[in-house]
XYZ file of C-alpha atoms in Angstrom:
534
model
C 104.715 100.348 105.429
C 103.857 97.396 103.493
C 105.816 94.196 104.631
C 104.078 91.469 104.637
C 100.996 89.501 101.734
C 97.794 90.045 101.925
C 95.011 89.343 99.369
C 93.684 91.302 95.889
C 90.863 90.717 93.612
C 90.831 91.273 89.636
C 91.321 93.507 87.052
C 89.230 95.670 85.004
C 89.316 99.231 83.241
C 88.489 101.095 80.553
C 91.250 103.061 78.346
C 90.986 106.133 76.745
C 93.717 108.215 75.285
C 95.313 108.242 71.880
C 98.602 106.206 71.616
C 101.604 107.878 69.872
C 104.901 106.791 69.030
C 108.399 106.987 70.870
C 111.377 106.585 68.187
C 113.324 104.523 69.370
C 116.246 101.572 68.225
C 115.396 97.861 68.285
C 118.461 96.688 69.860
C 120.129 99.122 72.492
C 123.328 99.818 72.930
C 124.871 96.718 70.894
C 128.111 96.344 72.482
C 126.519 96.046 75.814
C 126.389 92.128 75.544
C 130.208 91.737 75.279
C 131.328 94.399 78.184
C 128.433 92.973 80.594
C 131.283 90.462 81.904
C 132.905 93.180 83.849
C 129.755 91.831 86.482
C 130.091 88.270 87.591
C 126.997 86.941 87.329
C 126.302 83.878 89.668
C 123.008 81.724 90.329
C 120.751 82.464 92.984
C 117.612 81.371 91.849
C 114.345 80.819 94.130
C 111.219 78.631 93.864
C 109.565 81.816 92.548
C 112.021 83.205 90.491
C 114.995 80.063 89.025
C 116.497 82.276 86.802
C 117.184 84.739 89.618
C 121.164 85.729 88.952
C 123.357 88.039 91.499
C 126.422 89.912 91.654
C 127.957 93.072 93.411
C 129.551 95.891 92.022
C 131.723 98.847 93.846
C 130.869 102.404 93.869
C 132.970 105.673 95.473
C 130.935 106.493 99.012
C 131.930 109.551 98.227
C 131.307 110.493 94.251
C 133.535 113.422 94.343
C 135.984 111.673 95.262
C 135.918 108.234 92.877
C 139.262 106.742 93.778
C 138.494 107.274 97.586
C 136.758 104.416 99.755
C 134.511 101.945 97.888
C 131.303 100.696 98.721
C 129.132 97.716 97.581
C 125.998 97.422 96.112
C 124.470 93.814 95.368
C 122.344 93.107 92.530
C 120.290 90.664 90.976
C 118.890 90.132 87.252
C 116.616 87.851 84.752
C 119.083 88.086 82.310
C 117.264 88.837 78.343
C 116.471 85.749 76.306
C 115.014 87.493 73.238
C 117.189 88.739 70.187
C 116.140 91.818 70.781
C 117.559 93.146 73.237
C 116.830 96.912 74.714
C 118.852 97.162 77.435
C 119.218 97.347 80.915
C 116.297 97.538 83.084
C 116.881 98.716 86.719
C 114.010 98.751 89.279
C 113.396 100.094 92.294
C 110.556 100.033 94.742
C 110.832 102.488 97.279
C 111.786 103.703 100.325
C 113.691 105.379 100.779
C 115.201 102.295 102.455
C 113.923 99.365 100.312
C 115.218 96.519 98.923
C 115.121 95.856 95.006
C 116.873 92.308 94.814
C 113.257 90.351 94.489
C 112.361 93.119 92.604
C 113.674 91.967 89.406
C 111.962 88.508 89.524
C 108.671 90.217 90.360
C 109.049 92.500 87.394
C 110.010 90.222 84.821
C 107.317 87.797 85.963
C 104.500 90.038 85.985
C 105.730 91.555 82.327
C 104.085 90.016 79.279
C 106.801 87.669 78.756
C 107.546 88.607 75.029
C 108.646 91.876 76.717
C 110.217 91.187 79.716
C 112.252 88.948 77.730
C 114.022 91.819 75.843
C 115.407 93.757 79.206
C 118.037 92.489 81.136
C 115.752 93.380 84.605
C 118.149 94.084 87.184
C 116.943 94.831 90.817
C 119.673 96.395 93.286
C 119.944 97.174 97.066
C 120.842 101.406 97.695
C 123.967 102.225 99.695
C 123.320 101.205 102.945
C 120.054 98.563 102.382
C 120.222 94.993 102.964
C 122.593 92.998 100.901
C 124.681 95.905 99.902
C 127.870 96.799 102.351
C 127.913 98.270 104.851
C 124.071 98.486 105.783
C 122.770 100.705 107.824
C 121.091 99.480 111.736
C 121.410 102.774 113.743
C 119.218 100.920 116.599
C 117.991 97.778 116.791
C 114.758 96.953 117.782
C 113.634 100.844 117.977
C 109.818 99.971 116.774
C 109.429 97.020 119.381
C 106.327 96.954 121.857
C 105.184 98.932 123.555
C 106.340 102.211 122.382
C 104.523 105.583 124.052
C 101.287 106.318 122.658
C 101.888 108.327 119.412
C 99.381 110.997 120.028
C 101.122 113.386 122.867
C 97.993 113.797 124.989
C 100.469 114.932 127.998
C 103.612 116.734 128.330
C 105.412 113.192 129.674
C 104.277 111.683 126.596
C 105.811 114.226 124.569
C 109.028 114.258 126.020
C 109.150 110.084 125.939
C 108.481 110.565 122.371
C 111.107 113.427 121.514
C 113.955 111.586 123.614
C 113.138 107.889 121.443
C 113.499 110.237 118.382
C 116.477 112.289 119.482
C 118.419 109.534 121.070
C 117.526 107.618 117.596
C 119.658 110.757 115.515
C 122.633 110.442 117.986
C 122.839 106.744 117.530
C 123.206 107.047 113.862
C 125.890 109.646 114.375
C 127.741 107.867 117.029
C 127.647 104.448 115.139
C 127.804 105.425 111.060
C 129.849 109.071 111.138
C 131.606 108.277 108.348
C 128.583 107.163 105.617
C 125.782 109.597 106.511
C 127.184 112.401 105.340
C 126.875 110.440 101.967
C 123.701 108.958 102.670
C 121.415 111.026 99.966
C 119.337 110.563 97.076
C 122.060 112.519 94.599
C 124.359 110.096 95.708
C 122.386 107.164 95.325
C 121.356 108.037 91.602
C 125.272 108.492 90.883
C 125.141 104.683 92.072
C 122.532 103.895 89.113
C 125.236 105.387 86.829
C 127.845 103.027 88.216
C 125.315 100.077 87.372
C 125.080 101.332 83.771
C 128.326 101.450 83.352
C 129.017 98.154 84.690
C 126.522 96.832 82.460
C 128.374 98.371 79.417
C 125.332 100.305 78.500
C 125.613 103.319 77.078
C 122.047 104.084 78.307
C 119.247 102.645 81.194
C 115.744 102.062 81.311
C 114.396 102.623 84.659
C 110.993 101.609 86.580
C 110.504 103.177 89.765
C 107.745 102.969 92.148
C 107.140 105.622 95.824
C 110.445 106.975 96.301
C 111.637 105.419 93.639
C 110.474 107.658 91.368
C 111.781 110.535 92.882
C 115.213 108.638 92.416
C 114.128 108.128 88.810
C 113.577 111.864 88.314
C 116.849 112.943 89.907
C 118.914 110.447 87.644
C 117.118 112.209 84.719
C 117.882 115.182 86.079
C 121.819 114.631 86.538
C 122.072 112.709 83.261
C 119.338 112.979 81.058
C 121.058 111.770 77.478
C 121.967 108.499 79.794
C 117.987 108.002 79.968
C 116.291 105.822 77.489
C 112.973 105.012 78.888
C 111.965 106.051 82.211
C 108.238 104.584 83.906
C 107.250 106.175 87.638
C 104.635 104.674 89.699
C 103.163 106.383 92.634
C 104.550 109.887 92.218
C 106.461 111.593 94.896
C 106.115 115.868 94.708
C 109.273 117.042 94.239
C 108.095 120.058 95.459
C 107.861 118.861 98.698
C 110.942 117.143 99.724
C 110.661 115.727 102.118
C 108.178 118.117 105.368
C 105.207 119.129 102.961
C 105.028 115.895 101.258
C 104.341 114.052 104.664
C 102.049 116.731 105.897
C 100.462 115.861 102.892
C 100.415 112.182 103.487
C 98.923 112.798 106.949
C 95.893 114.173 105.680
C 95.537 110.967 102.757
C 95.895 108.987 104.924
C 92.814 109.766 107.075
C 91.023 109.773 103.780
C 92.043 105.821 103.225
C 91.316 104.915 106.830
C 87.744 106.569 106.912
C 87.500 104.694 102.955
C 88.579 101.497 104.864
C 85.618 102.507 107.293
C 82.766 102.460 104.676
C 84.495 99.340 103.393
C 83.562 97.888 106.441
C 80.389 99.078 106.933
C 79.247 98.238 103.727
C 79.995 94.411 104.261
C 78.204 94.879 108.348
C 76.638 91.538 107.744
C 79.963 90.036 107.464
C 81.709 92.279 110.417
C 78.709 93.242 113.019
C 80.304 96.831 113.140
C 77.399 98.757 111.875
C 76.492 99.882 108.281
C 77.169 103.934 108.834
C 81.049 104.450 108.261
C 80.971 107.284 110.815
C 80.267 104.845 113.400
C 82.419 102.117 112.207
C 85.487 104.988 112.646
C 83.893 105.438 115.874
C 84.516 101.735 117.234
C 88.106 101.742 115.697
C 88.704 104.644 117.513
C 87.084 103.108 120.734
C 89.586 100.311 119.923
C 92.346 102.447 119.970
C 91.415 103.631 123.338
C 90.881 99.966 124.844
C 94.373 99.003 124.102
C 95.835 102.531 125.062
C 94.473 101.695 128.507
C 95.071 97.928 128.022
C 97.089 96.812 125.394
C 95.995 93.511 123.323
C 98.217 90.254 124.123
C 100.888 93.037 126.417
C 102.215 94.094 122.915
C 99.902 96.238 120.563
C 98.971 99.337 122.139
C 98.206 102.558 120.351
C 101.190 103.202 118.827
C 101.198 99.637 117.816
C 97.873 99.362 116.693
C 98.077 102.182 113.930
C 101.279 100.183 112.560
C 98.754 97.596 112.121
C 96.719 99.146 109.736
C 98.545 101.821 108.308
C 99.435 99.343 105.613
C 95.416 99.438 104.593
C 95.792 102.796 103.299
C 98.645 101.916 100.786
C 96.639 98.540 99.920
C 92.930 97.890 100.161
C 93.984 94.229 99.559
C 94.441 94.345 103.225
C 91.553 95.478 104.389
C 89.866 91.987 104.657
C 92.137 90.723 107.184
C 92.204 93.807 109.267
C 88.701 93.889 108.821
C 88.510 90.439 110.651
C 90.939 91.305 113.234
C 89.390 94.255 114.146
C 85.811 92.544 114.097
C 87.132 89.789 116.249
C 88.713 92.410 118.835
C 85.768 94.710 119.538
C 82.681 91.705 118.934
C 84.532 88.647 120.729
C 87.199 90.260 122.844
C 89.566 88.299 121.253
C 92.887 90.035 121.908
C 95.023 87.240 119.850
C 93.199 88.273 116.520
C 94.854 91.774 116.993
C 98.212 90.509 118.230
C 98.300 87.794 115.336
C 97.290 91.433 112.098
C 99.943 93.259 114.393
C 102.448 90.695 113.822
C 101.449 90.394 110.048
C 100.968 93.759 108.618
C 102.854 96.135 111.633
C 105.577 94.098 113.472
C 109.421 95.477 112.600
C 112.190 92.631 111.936
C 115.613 93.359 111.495
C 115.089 94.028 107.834
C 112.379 96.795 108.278
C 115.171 98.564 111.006
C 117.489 98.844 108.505
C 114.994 99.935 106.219
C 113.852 102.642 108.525
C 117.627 103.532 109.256
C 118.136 104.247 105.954
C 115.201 106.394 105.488
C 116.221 108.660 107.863
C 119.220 109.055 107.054
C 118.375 109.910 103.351
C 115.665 111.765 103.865
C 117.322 114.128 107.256
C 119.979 114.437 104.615
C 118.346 115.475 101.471
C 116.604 118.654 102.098
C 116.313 120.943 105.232
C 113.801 120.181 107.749
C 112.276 122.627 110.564
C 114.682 122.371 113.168
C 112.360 124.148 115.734
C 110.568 121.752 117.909
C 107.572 124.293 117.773
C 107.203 123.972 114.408
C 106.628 120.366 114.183
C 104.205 120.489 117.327
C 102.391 123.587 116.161
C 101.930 121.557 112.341
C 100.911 118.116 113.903
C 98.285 119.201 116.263
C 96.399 121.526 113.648
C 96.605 118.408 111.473
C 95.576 116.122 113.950
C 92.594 118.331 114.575
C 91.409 117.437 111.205
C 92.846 113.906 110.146
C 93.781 111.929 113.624
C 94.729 108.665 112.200
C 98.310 108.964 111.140
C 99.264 112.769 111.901
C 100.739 112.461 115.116
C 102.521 108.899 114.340
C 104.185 110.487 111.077
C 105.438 113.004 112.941
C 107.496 110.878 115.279
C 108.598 108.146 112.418
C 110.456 111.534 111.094
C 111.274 113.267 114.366
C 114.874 112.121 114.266
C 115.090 115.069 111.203
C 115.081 117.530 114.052
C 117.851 117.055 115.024
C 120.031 114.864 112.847
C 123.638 115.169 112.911
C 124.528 116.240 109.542
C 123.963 119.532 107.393
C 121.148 118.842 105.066
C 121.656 119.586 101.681
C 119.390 121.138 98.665
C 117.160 119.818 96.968
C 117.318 118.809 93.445
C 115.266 120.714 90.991
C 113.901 117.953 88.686
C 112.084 120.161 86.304
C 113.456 118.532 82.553
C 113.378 119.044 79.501
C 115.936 117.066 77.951
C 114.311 113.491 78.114
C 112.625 111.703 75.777
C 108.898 110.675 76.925
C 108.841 109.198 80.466
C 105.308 107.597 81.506
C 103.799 108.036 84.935
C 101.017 106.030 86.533
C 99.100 107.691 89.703
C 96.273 106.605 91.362
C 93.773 109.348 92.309
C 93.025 108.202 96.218
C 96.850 107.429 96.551
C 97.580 108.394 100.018
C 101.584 107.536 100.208
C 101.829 110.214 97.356
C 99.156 112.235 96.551
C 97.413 112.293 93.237
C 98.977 115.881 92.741
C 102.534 115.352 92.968
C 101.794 113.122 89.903
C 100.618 116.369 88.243
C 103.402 118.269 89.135
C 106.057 115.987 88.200
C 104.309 115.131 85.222
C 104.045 119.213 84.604
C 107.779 119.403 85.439
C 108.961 116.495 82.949
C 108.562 117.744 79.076
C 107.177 115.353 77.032
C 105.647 112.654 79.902
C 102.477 110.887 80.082
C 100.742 110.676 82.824
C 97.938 107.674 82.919
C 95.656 107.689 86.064
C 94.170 105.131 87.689
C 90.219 107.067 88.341
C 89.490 106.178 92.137
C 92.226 104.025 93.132
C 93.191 103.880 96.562
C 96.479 102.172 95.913
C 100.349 103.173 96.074
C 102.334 101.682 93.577
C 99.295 100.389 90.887
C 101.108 98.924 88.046
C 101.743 95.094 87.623
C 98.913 94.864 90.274
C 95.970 93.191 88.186
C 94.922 96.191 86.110
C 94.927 95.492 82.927
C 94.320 98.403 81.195
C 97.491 100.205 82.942
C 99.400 97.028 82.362
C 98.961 97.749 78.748
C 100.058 101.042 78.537
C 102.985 100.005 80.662
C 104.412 97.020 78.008
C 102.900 98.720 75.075
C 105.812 101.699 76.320
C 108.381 98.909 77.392
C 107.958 97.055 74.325
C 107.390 99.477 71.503
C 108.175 102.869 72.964
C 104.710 104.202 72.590
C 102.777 106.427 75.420
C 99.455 107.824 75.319
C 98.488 111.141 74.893
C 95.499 113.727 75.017
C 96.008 115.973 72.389
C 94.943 119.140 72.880
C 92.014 118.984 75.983
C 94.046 120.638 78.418
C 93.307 117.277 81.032
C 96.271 116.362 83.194
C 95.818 112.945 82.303
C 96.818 111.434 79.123
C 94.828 108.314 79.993
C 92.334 107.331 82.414
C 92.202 103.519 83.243
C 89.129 102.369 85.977
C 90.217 101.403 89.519
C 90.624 97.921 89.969
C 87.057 96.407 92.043
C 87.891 96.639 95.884
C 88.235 93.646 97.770
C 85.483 91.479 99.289
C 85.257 89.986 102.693
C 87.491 86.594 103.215
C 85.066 83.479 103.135
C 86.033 79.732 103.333
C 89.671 78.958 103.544
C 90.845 82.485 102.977
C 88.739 83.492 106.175
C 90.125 80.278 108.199
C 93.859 81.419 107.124
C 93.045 85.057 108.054
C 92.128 83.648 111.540
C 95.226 81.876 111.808
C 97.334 84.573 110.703
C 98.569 83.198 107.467
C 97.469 82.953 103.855
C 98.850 84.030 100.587
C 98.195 86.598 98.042
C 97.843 87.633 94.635
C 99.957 89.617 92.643
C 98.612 92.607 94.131
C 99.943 91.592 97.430
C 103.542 90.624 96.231
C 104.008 93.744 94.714
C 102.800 95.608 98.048
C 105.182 93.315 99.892
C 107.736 94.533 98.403
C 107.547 98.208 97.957
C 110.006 100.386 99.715
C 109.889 100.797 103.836
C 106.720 103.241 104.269
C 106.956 103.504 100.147
């Protein structure tokens, strides 16, 4: 999961790809500026973003049954200020679980400002999340120190795990009977036709990141002439929903942690860890066995410790300050250093449980999931056998699918044809989604472009400091235009370089990382606020 700033470096690329044009009208839907007022619009402007505006609109719990119980889902906006006006723009960043409110003033920020200036960007919280009412907190304080170890190594530790994640399932059933039954992605992009219409558009953009674009693509799918211009970041498989897809994380994932490995021992003068990766992975794994046995400050053990830097393989931004964390632990003994990363880049507030509450409950919802305890034991250990980092500790963030306490339903088939160009960013190193579900959905959407970002490590890569993928992404938002590689047979449409990786923290930055505080770029906002565990 990605909570909390860290720190990113520049940009950088190269393009390549022909550009071609998207008809499309000047000025969308034109009566959309006089039936807007059926939202209330009201200031709620930050230091970051002043022209921040919010409102709430009400939406059937259950769709098929619009005139039943309502529920509410807040919003926010940076209203358009151009004469040209295209629209609404919803964004989303994740989850499932996250929270899009800041969402919209990161967007329209980061946006060239001729073009953000022609959206209204409008960020919104999902049934369930944050803001919107009711929100989902099946148990509080679930992820708190110290949890068992992740990694089942008896048949006690096994069973601790399996109760936390079957006692987790009946506690959502006992306390929310009523709303997880409705608790789905299907349902969720009926909500984004709700927004439309409240807006008075006759048609939405949309810019999803993680999870989000899996939302994106099931909108599409359920109303594709309501689609006007459609951007996904960080491409969830549809294919896999939702087992495969994190047995396909699990093995990324190892990938990023042994990258974040040579990272380290690339820059040994700086850490004193050694300068062959293997052996760097070899001391983080020693780590991980010192505060099994004896865990850091009484509250990071094992379990806690991978938290910590899990977030390094959606964001190499972080690697720096886990770097000096984990440098201080296994060179200095210092214990605090640990507890102080924990605390930054793995700790759970109250936000991140209802985050995580809402996950599961979308996810155990949308699709079936083994319900044989065998299975999942059987599929974690041969992974583990191969990628140890994160196989065992994915396996018991979705445990409570085994048994939750509603009927999953089927998967949506997102394969389209009816849409005009979408454009999809993936990174190839992406370890939240893996470079090929960007292929497939791209495959599965006629008429997409797919840029990728050649080596990049990150989830969720534009409006991150690349410029070259920034381009493509206003040149689309602005003008309607996506690349595309006529005739080579490539699955790209564009390649764009990866953006340079980080460097070690010196100075300030280094005294700030000791601390436990210190700001980031845009990088790090972005990664901030992407969806709980994307």
């Amino acid at each position: 999961m990605t909570k909390r700033p860290g720190i990113l470096f520049a940009v950088g690329a190269t393009v390549a790809g022909l550009v071609t044009a998207v008809p499309s009208p000047a000025t969308a839907d034109n009566g959309a500026r006089h039936t807007a007022a059926e939202l209330s619009w009201t200031d709620c402007g930050t230091k970051s973003y002043p022209s921040l505006q919010c409102s709430s609109v009400s939406t059937p719990l259950d769709h098929d049954d619009p005139s039943g119980r309502q529920i509410t889902l807040a919003l926010s906006r940076i209203p358009h200020t151009a004469k040209t006006f295209q629209g609404p723009l919803l964004v989303n960043p994740g989850g499932p679980g996250g929270s899009g409110l800041s969402m919209a003033g990161f967007v329209a920020s980061s946006l060239p400002k001729s073009v953000a200036a022609q959206y209204d960007v409008i960020g919104f919280d999902p049934r369930g999340v944050g803001e919107s009412a009711p929100a989902l907190d099946c148990v509080p304080n679930y992820f708190d120190p110290l949890r068992p170890d992740s990694v089942p190594d008896s048949l006690a530790v096994e069973e601790a795990n399996r109760d936390r994640a079957r006692s987790f399932a009946q506690a959502c059933g006992e306390k929310y009977p009523d709303l997880l039954p409705y608790m789905d992605t299907v349902s969720t992009a009926k909500d984004l036709d709700v927004i439309r219409q409240a807006t008075g558009s006759q048609q939405l953009n949309y810019f999803g990141y993680s999870y989000g674009t899996y939302l994106g693509a099931v909108y599409a799918k359920l109303f594709p002439e309501r689609v006007r211009r459609l951007v996904l970041d960080s491409n969830v498989d549809p294919d896999g929903v939702w087992y495969d897809d994190n047995i396909g994380q699990n093995y990324a994932f190892d990938a990023r942690h042994k990258a974040f490995a040579a990272w380290v021992a690339k820059h040994d003068t700086t850490y004193r860890l050694g300068s062959d990766p293997a052996k760097v992975e070899d001391a983080w794994y020693a780590m991980r066995a010192a505060v099994k046995a004896h865990p850091a400050g009484g509250e990071v053990g094992a379990s806690e410790l991978e938290d910590t830097f899990l977030p390094g393989g959606y964001y190499n931004g972080y690697w720096p300050y886990l770097a000096d964390a984990f440098a201080a632990y296994v060179n200095d003994q210092d214990q605090d250093a640990l507890v102080k990363a924990y605390k930054k880049f793995g700790a759970v507030d109250a936000k991140a449980d209802n985050g995580y509450s809402v996950y599961s409950a979308v996810q155990c919802r949308d699709t079936q999931w083994p319900r044989l305890w065998n299975t999942w034991r059987n599929d974690s250990w041969k992974v583990h056998d191969k990628a140890r980092f994160y196989a065992w500790n994915n396996t018991w963030y979705n445990a409570p699918c085994v048994d939750w306490p509603v009927e999953p339903l089927d998967p949506v088939r997102v394969s389209n044809d009816s849409l005009p160009p979408a454009l999809l960013f993936q990174a190839t190193e992406d370890a939240a989604t893996p470079y090929e579900g960007g292929v497939t959905l791209h495959r599965k959407l006629r008429d997409s472009s797919l840029v990728v970002e050649q080596g990049g490590g990150n989830h969720g890569i534009t409006l991150s400091g690349n410029d070259c993928l920034d381009t493509y992404l206003a040149d689309y938002l602005d003008k309607g235009t996506v690349p595309r590689d006529e005739g080579s047979g490539a699955d790209a449409d564009a390649v764009c370089a990866k953006s340079p990786d980080p460097k070690p923290l010196t100075g300030r930055a280094a005294v700030e990382s000791a601390r436990g505080t210190g700001s980031g770029s845009r990088g790090s906002i972005l990664h901030g606020l992407l969806g709980f565990r994307g």
